[in-house]
Amino acid sequence: MNSREQDDQRKGALKQQLVNTLDYEQLMNCMRCGFCQPACPTFHQTGLEAASPRGRIALMKAVADGLMEPDEAFKQQMDLCLGCRACEPVCPSDVKYGQLLEQTKDALFEHAEPAGAIPLRGLHKFAKPIFKRHRRLRLMSTILHAYQRSGLQRLANKGNLLRWLPAHMQTMERIMPHADSRGVVKRVGGHRFEAKGERIGTVGLFRGCIMDVLFTETNVNTVRLLTESGYDVVIPKEQSCCGALFSHSGDRDTAREFAKQNVKVFGDAKVDYIASNAGGCGAMLVEYDHLLADEAEWVGPAREFAVQVKDISELLLRSQRWNQLPEAAVQSKTAAQPETTRDDTVTVTYQDSCHLRNVMRAGEGPRQLLRLIPDTNFVELEGGEVCCGSAGIYNLVQPQMANDIVDSRMEAVRDTKASIILTSNPGCLLQMKVGVEREKANDRIQVMHVVDYFAEKILK
């Protein structure tokens, strides 16, 4: 079989999988009303119908109806989508756009021509064993830790030795947090911790993968805040990556493998709740029942698991412990409502995690926490619900669109006059740090996780 015949066969297999797997009922549910368009970052940036959820659904339906081929232009529009799912809360027909996108990405992952120097399937094959076993991830972080702390990073930047990297990769290297190969378990000294004060229940901490090696301090603060709030905390040893990075790029089989491991491990731990401090991970975890819906022996346990998953802010707000805090110095307001504040008051703003807001529907929790903190002037970020451009690895594979989006976010930050940008997701935190770097505002704007800010101000 020559290369052209192989290409035709591949395209035919891609089209057939899309026809077989796309949920036609969901495609038909779209009324073409256009309510999704103002919520879509890529439509806002391009003004193109095809770059909106309505347009992408129309493309999917055209393929399913046999009216068009899933060609390169089709793939480009699917790849351009951030998967932020801001279209779902505003859709009057409750179209499950995220599920349609996943079905499409799954088919593209299996049959589309790999783009770039490193085929996506090859990259996933390399990454899978690292993300499945936490000790392997810590080993990788040890290498990064040595690079950052040995002086090599400083030398590389001072000598401009990384100039061969694309500009967006150079920026990412500069803003990357210091790796911690110990992880939360070694930092806090164990896998189980007792509640302080009146006990509410038992929480299993989902420590994450990137979260636990680049944001270890956030995981440590999460344990501290949960025990202070009245929860026993368990950190199951054999938990794996949530699978989001694999699922969002089409490798659903690997995501299912990770999901089964986590469902079993947390089920064996006998916890009341599962705490997530990363919006992207939490959104993946609460949809394990959908991910494993076709496997009869797993659908029940996956449904029980998904119900237990809660964002850290929701769990903290259930505790009476924080009702004893002094009233916040300044109530939250918008940038259009200027107010004179005391010299010791910190002005902060908050960039939503798309998946925390749009999938977990828990976007108000972090805001409620901020309103509890004394001497904090919380200013709402205009358009804070709009994606920052991180979206997993989107800012690496679609750097121009990601930069355009984060630049618009920084314009809104400027209006708040905030000295701290808070987020609830590691990817968002890194992307907003990219925005601060591009703004050349490192000397006046800090980016923090909500958990770290809350712990810094409350656990003194």
mmCIF file with all atom_site columns, C-alpha atoms in Angstrom, residues 7 10 72 75 108 111-115 121:
data_model
loop_
_atom_site.group_PDB
_atom_site.id
_atom_site.type_symbol
_atom_site.label_atom_id
_atom_site.label_alt_id
_atom_site.label_comp_id
_atom_site.label_asym_id
_atom_site.label_entity_id
_atom_site.label_seq_id
_atom_site.pdbx_PDB_ins_code
_atom_site.Cartn_x
_atom_site.Cartn_y
_atom_site.Cartn_z
_atom_site.occupancy
_atom_site.B_iso_or_equiv
_atom_site.pdbx_formal_charge
_atom_site.auth_seq_id
_atom_site.auth_comp_id
_atom_site.auth_asym_id
_atom_site.auth_atom_id
_atom_site.pdbx_PDB_model_num
ATOM 1  C CA . ASP A 1 7   ? -3.571 8.510  3.839  1.00 0.00 ? 7   ASP A CA 1
ATOM 2  C CA . ARG A 1 10  ? -6.570 6.933  7.624  1.00 0.00 ? 10  ARG A CA 1
ATOM 3  C CA . GLU A 1 72  ? -6.956 19.799 8.094  1.00 0.00 ? 72  GLU A CA 1
ATOM 4  C CA . LYS A 1 75  ? -8.705 19.663 12.799 1.00 0.00 ? 75  LYS A CA 1
ATOM 5  C CA . LEU A 1 108 ? -8.368 12.808 15.913 1.00 0.00 ? 108 LEU A CA 1
ATOM 6  C CA . HIS A 1 111 ? -6.504 8.665  13.174 1.00 0.00 ? 111 HIS A CA 1
ATOM 7  C CA . ALA A 1 112 ? -5.346 12.205 12.331 1.00 0.00 ? 112 ALA A CA 1
ATOM 8  C CA . GLU A 1 113 ? -1.935 12.827 10.824 1.00 0.00 ? 113 GLU A CA 1
ATOM 9  C CA . PRO A 1 114 ? 0.440  13.745 13.671 1.00 0.00 ? 114 PRO A CA 1
ATOM 10 C CA . ALA A 1 115 ? 1.590  17.371 13.529 1.00 0.00 ? 115 ALA A CA 1
ATOM 11 C CA . ARG A 1 121 ? 0.827  9.478  20.456 1.00 0.00 ? 121 ARG A CA 1
#
